[in-house]
Coordinates of C-alpha atoms in Angstrom, one line a residue:
X11 CA -51.7 -8.8 16.6
X12 CA -52.2 -12.6 18.8
X13 CA -50.6 -15.7 17.1
X14 CA -51.8 -17.7 15.6
X15 CA -52.2 -20.8 18.1
X16 CA -53.9 -18.6 20.2
X17 CA -56.2 -17.5 18.0
X18 CA -57.3 -21.4 16.5
X19 CA -57.4 -22.4 20.2
X20 CA -59.7 -18.9 21.3
X21 CA -61.8 -20.3 18.2
X22 CA -61.9 -23.8 19.4
X23 CA -63.6 -22.6 22.9
X24 CA -66.2 -20.3 20.9
X25 CA -67.0 -22.6 18.6
X26 CA -67.3 -25.2 21.7
X27 CA -69.4 -21.8 24.1
X28 CA -71.0 -21.8 21.5
X29 CA -72.3 -25.2 21.2
X30 CA -73.2 -25.4 24.6
X31 CA -75.3 -22.7 24.9
X32 CA -77.8 -23.8 21.7
X33 CA -77.9 -26.9 23.7
X34 CA -78.4 -25.4 27.3
X35 CA -81.6 -22.6 24.9
X36 CA -84.3 -24.4 26.1
X37 CA -83.0 -25.3 30.1
X38 CA -82.9 -22.0 30.3
X39 CA -86.3 -20.6 28.5
X40 CA -88.3 -23.5 31.1
X41 CA -85.9 -22.4 34.5
X42 CA -86.2 -19.0 33.7
X43 CA -90.4 -19.9 33.0
X44 CA -90.6 -21.7 36.1
X45 CA -88.3 -20.0 38.8
X46 CA -89.0 -16.8 37.8
X47 CA -88.2 -14.1 40.2
X48 CA -86.3 -16.8 42.1
X49 CA -83.0 -16.6 39.6
X50 CA -82.8 -13.4 40.6
X51 CA -82.7 -14.8 44.1
X52 CA -79.9 -17.7 43.4
X53 CA -77.5 -14.6 41.5
X54 CA -77.6 -13.2 44.6
X55 CA -75.8 -16.4 45.9
X56 CA -73.3 -16.6 43.4
X57 CA -70.4 -15.1 45.5
X58 CA -72.3 -15.1 49.5
X59 CA -70.0 -18.3 50.0
X60 CA -67.0 -16.5 48.9
X61 CA -68.8 -13.0 51.2
X62 CA -68.9 -15.6 54.7
X63 CA -66.1 -17.1 54.3
X64 CA -64.0 -14.0 54.0
X65 CA -65.4 -12.2 57.0
X66 CA -64.1 -15.4 59.6
X67 CA -61.3 -14.9 60.6
X68 CA -57.9 -15.2 58.8
X69 CA -56.8 -18.5 59.7
X70 CA -60.2 -20.0 58.5
X71 CA -61.0 -17.2 56.3
X72 CA -58.0 -18.1 53.4
X73 CA -59.0 -22.5 53.6
X74 CA -62.3 -22.0 53.2
X75 CA -61.5 -19.7 50.2
X76 CA -59.5 -22.2 49.0
X77 CA -61.7 -24.9 49.2
X78 CA -64.3 -22.2 47.1
X79 CA -62.1 -21.0 44.3
X80 CA -60.8 -24.8 43.7
X81 CA -64.6 -26.4 43.5
X82 CA -65.5 -23.6 41.8
X83 CA -63.0 -24.6 39.1
X84 CA -64.0 -28.3 38.9
X85 CA -65.9 -27.8 35.8
X86 CA -63.6 -26.8 33.9
X87 CA -62.3 -30.3 34.2
X88 CA -66.0 -30.9 33.0
X89 CA -65.5 -28.7 29.7
X90 CA -61.8 -29.5 29.1
X91 CA -63.1 -32.2 26.5
X92 CA -65.2 -29.5 25.2
X93 CA -63.0 -26.9 24.5
X94 CA -60.0 -29.5 23.5
X95 CA -62.1 -32.1 21.6
X96 CA -59.9 -35.2 21.5
X97 CA -59.0 -35.3 17.8
X98 CA -57.4 -31.6 18.0
X99 CA -55.6 -33.1 21.1
X100 CA -52.4 -34.9 19.1
X101 CA -52.2 -32.1 15.7
X102 CA -51.8 -29.7 19.0
X103 CA -49.5 -32.1 20.9
X104 CA -47.7 -32.0 17.9
X105 CA -47.2 -28.6 16.9
X106 CA -43.8 -26.5 17.9
X107 CA -45.2 -23.9 20.7
X108 CA -43.8 -23.1 23.2
X109 CA -44.9 -23.8 26.4
X110 CA -45.3 -19.5 27.5
X111 CA -47.2 -19.4 24.6
X112 CA -49.2 -22.1 25.7
X113 CA -50.7 -21.5 29.4
X114 CA -51.2 -18.2 27.2
X115 CA -53.6 -19.7 25.7
X116 CA -54.5 -21.8 28.1
X117 CA -55.6 -18.5 30.0
X118 CA -57.2 -16.8 27.7
X119 CA -59.5 -19.4 27.1
X120 CA -60.1 -20.3 30.5
X121 CA -60.7 -16.5 30.9
X122 CA -63.6 -17.0 29.0
X123 CA -64.8 -19.6 30.2
X124 CA -64.4 -18.0 33.6
X125 CA -66.6 -14.1 32.3
X126 CA -70.0 -16.3 33.5
X127 CA -68.8 -16.4 36.6
X128 CA -66.9 -12.8 37.1
X129 CA -70.7 -12.3 36.2
X130 CA -72.6 -13.7 38.0
X131 CA -70.2 -12.8 41.8
X132 CA -70.0 -8.8 40.1
X133 CA -73.8 -9.0 40.5
X134 CA -74.4 -11.2 43.4
X135 CA -71.5 -8.6 45.3
X136 CA -73.3 -5.5 43.8
X137 CA -76.8 -6.6 45.1
X138 CA -75.0 -7.5 48.6
X139 CA -73.4 -3.9 48.8
X140 CA -75.8 -2.5 47.9
X141 CA -77.8 -3.8 51.6
X142 CA -75.0 -3.2 53.6
X143 CA -76.3 -6.5 56.1
X144 CA -73.5 -6.2 59.3
X145 CA -71.9 -9.7 58.7
X146 CA -70.4 -8.2 55.4
X147 CA -68.1 -6.2 55.7
X148 CA -67.5 -4.9 52.0
X149 CA -63.2 -4.7 51.5
X150 CA -63.6 -8.1 52.6
X151 CA -66.2 -9.7 51.4
X152 CA -64.6 -8.0 47.5
X153 CA -61.5 -8.9 49.1
X154 CA -62.1 -12.8 48.4
X155 CA -64.5 -13.4 46.3
X156 CA -61.9 -11.4 44.3
X157 CA -59.4 -14.0 45.0
X158 CA -61.3 -17.2 45.3
X159 CA -62.2 -16.1 40.9
X160 CA -58.8 -16.1 40.1
X161 CA -58.0 -19.5 41.8
X162 CA -61.3 -21.0 39.7
X163 CA -59.8 -19.2 36.2
X164 CA -55.8 -20.1 37.3
X165 CA -57.1 -23.3 38.0
X166 CA -59.1 -23.5 34.7
X167 CA -56.2 -22.5 32.6
X168 CA -53.6 -25.0 34.4
X169 CA -55.6 -28.1 33.5
X170 CA -56.3 -26.5 29.9
X171 CA -52.8 -26.3 29.7
X172 CA -52.1 -29.5 30.8
X173 CA -54.0 -30.8 29.0
X174 CA -53.9 -29.3 25.1
X175 CA -50.1 -31.5 25.7
X176 CA -51.5 -34.9 26.3
X177 CA -48.8 -37.2 23.5
X178 CA -50.0 -38.6 20.6
X179 CA -51.7 -42.1 21.7
X180 CA -50.5 -45.1 20.5
X181 CA -50.8 -47.3 17.1
X182 CA -51.5 -50.3 19.0
X183 CA -53.6 -49.3 21.6
X184 CA -56.9 -50.1 19.4
X185 CA -55.8 -53.5 18.7
X186 CA -55.2 -54.8 22.6
X187 CA -58.7 -52.7 23.1
X188 CA -60.0 -54.9 20.9
X189 CA -58.8 -57.7 22.6
X190 CA -59.5 -56.8 25.9
X191 CA -62.6 -55.6 25.2
X192 CA -63.0 -59.2 23.6
X193 CA -61.9 -60.8 26.6
X194 CA -63.8 -59.0 28.7
X195 CA -67.0 -59.9 27.1
X196 CA -66.8 -63.8 27.4
X197 CA -66.4 -63.1 30.7
X198 CA -69.0 -61.2 31.1
X199 CA -70.9 -63.6 29.5
X200 CA -70.1 -66.4 31.0
X201 CA -70.4 -64.9 34.7
X202 CA -73.8 -63.5 34.4
X203 CA -76.4 -59.6 34.4
X204 CA -74.0 -58.3 36.4
X205 CA -71.1 -58.3 35.2
X206 CA -72.3 -57.2 31.6
X207 CA -74.3 -54.7 34.1
X208 CA -70.4 -53.6 34.9
X209 CA -68.9 -54.3 32.0
X210 CA -72.0 -51.6 29.3
X211 CA -73.1 -49.9 32.7
X212 CA -70.0 -49.3 34.2
X213 CA -67.2 -48.8 32.6
X214 CA -68.0 -45.9 30.0
X215 CA -69.5 -43.8 32.5
X216 CA -65.1 -44.1 33.2
X217 CA -63.7 -44.8 30.5
X218 CA -61.8 -42.5 27.8
X219 CA -63.2 -39.4 26.8
X220 CA -66.1 -39.7 29.3
X221 CA -67.2 -37.4 32.0
X222 CA -70.1 -38.7 32.6
X223 CA -68.5 -40.7 35.7
X224 CA -66.8 -37.5 36.8
X225 CA -69.5 -35.6 36.5
X226 CA -71.9 -37.7 38.8
X227 CA -69.4 -38.1 41.8
X228 CA -69.1 -34.2 41.0
X229 CA -73.1 -33.9 42.1
X230 CA -72.7 -36.7 44.8
X231 CA -70.1 -34.8 47.0
X232 CA -71.8 -31.4 45.6
X233 CA -75.6 -33.0 46.9
X234 CA -73.5 -34.4 50.9
X235 CA -72.0 -31.0 50.9
X236 CA -74.8 -29.5 50.7
X237 CA -76.7 -31.2 53.2
X238 CA -74.4 -31.2 55.3
X239 CA -74.6 -27.4 55.5
X240 CA -77.8 -27.1 55.7
X241 CA -78.7 -29.9 58.8
X242 CA -75.5 -29.4 60.5
X243 CA -73.8 -26.0 59.4
X244 CA -72.6 -23.7 61.8
X245 CA -75.3 -20.5 63.0
X246 CA -73.9 -18.2 60.3
X247 CA -75.0 -20.2 57.2
X248 CA -77.8 -19.1 56.0
X249 CA -80.0 -23.1 55.8
X250 CA -82.1 -21.9 52.9
X251 CA -79.0 -21.2 50.9
X252 CA -78.3 -25.2 52.0
X253 CA -81.5 -26.5 51.2
X254 CA -81.5 -24.8 47.7
X255 CA -78.9 -26.6 47.0
X256 CA -79.9 -29.4 48.1
X257 CA -82.8 -29.4 45.9
X258 CA -80.8 -27.9 43.0
X259 CA -78.4 -31.1 43.0
X260 CA -80.2 -34.0 43.8
X261 CA -82.9 -32.9 41.2
X262 CA -79.6 -32.8 38.5
X263 CA -78.4 -36.1 40.4
X264 CA -81.1 -38.4 39.2
X265 CA -81.2 -36.1 36.1
X266 CA -78.4 -36.5 35.1
X267 CA -78.3 -41.0 36.3
X268 CA -80.8 -41.5 34.1
X269 CA -80.4 -39.0 31.2
X270 CA -76.7 -41.2 30.8
X271 CA -78.6 -44.9 31.1
X272 CA -81.5 -43.2 28.6
X273 CA -78.7 -42.4 26.1
X274 CA -75.9 -45.8 26.9
X275 CA -79.7 -47.4 26.7
X276 CA -80.5 -46.3 22.8
X277 CA -76.9 -47.0 22.1
X278 CA -76.8 -50.4 23.3
X279 CA -79.7 -50.7 21.4
X280 CA -79.1 -52.2 18.0
X281 CA -75.8 -54.3 18.5
X282 CA -77.8 -56.5 21.2
X283 CA -81.5 -57.4 19.7
X284 CA -78.8 -60.5 17.8
X285 CA -78.1 -61.4 21.6
X286 CA -79.0 -64.0 23.4
X287 CA -80.0 -62.0 26.9
X288 CA -83.4 -60.3 27.6
X289 CA -81.3 -56.3 27.1
X290 CA -84.8 -55.5 28.2
X291 CA -84.9 -56.6 31.5
X292 CA -80.9 -55.3 31.6
X293 CA -81.0 -51.6 30.7
X294 CA -84.7 -51.7 33.5
X295 CA -82.1 -53.3 35.9
X296 CA -79.9 -50.0 35.2
X297 CA -81.7 -47.7 35.0
X298 CA -82.7 -48.6 38.6
X299 CA -78.8 -49.0 40.2
X300 CA -77.8 -45.5 38.6
X301 CA -80.1 -44.2 41.2
X302 CA -78.3 -45.4 44.1
X303 CA -76.1 -42.3 44.7
X304 CA -79.3 -40.0 44.4
X305 CA -80.9 -42.9 46.9
X306 CA -77.4 -42.3 48.7
X307 CA -78.2 -38.8 49.6
X308 CA -81.8 -39.2 49.9
X309 CA -81.6 -41.7 52.9
X310 CA -78.4 -39.6 54.7
X311 CA -80.3 -36.8 53.9
X312 CA -83.5 -38.5 56.2
X313 CA -81.5 -39.7 59.2
X314 CA -79.8 -36.2 59.3
X315 CA -83.2 -34.3 59.5
X316 CA -84.4 -36.9 61.9
X317 CA -81.4 -36.5 64.3
X318 CA -82.2 -32.6 64.0
X319 CA -86.1 -33.0 63.8
X320 CA -86.0 -31.3 60.9
X321 CA -89.0 -33.4 59.5
X322 CA -91.3 -33.1 61.5
X323 CA -93.7 -30.8 60.7
X324 CA -96.0 -30.5 58.5
X325 CA -93.7 -29.0 55.3
X326 CA -90.7 -31.6 56.6
X327 CA -93.2 -34.2 55.7
X328 CA -94.4 -33.5 52.3
X329 CA -90.1 -32.2 51.5
X330 CA -89.5 -35.6 52.1
X331 CA -92.3 -37.4 50.7
X332 CA -90.9 -35.2 47.4
X333 CA -88.1 -36.1 48.2
X334 CA -88.6 -39.8 47.1
X335 CA -91.5 -39.5 44.4
X336 CA -88.5 -37.5 42.0
X337 CA -86.4 -40.5 41.9
X338 CA -88.9 -43.3 39.4
X339 CA -91.5 -40.1 38.8
X340 CA -87.5 -39.3 36.4
X341 CA -86.2 -42.7 35.8
X342 CA -89.9 -43.6 35.3
X343 CA -91.7 -41.7 33.5
X344 CA -90.9 -41.8 29.2
X345 CA -88.2 -39.2 28.1
X346 CA -91.0 -36.5 26.4
X347 CA -88.8 -34.0 24.2
X348 CA -86.0 -32.5 25.4
X349 CA -88.2 -29.1 26.2
X350 CA -90.7 -31.4 27.8
X351 CA -88.1 -33.4 29.8
X352 CA -86.2 -30.0 31.4
X353 CA -90.0 -28.7 31.6
X354 CA -90.7 -31.7 34.9
X355 CA -86.4 -31.7 35.7
X356 CA -87.5 -27.4 36.7
X357 CA -91.1 -28.6 38.4
X358 CA -89.1 -30.7 40.5
X359 CA -86.8 -28.0 41.1
X360 CA -89.2 -25.4 42.3
X361 CA -91.4 -27.4 44.1
X362 CA -88.5 -28.8 46.1
X363 CA -86.6 -25.0 46.8
X364 CA -90.3 -24.3 47.4
X365 CA -90.7 -26.9 50.5
X366 CA -87.3 -26.2 51.6
X367 CA -87.1 -23.4 51.7
X368 CA -89.9 -23.5 54.1
X369 CA -88.1 -26.2 56.0
X370 CA -85.2 -24.1 57.1
X371 CA -87.5 -21.1 57.7

């Protein structure tokens, strides 16, 4: 029979997964409706990076597999606050639980979170191994994929085990933070809108408990990496996969940045109603500044594409036009309903993926 501590951690994880699935249900329905058969193609690409890495010489395959496995473990960092809510951390840290039991619970929770990734890998392997392409060695492809999955699972378990040992915060911290916040507000008021933007919109992205900043940084890094694979990758890497990855990550980066700022604006609007400033102007400035990471990806993609002559055809010019229209379209349109917003995001992803695949071919 499982230890009560392990059962409690599993129950926390199952509740977090159920809440996440409930929030993503409408998004999944719209994605399946818009992408349709392309969803099967995306599943088929799930294990391709690991299979391609395993097909290289071992001196290159091992670093690539290590990098891929650690990169696929990053979602555990974003889900950590869901499976370990902040209000439970002081209580968990004070329990007389052996480190071995904490590690066992973390490994089981990580296995629960990694199960969808494992299923996607298994389906992708079955699709590719059933086709028997020349570039795949069945034994090395399966071994590399399993190695990458185990590394992702292990890194996720380590992150969860480390988070469960966070000590309880000091009781003097709130008072100190309140005094610091008051000083910061006075300084920000004197310095103008630039300092206010930093205090009200930039710092909340990185404060303890917020994953918005790290999430957008991860999307930016992934978008730039996919762009390099698409434009400058070696011949053995499929360019279509890079085009699809860039299109998806670019739209998600725009959507996530704008959604984060809209949420912060809604949170601050009642508080700032009595402040002596034009908050609407500040909010629009913050929404414009939030698109800077996406514009960076677009600028690097445009410049690199011109270097390799990717935009000379009609499909290339259309892709650039659509990519340039996506940030203002998502940032300037009203929020509608959550389902309508996701429909707009899904439509942008579908159009960019279709045109980008044409450019890559």
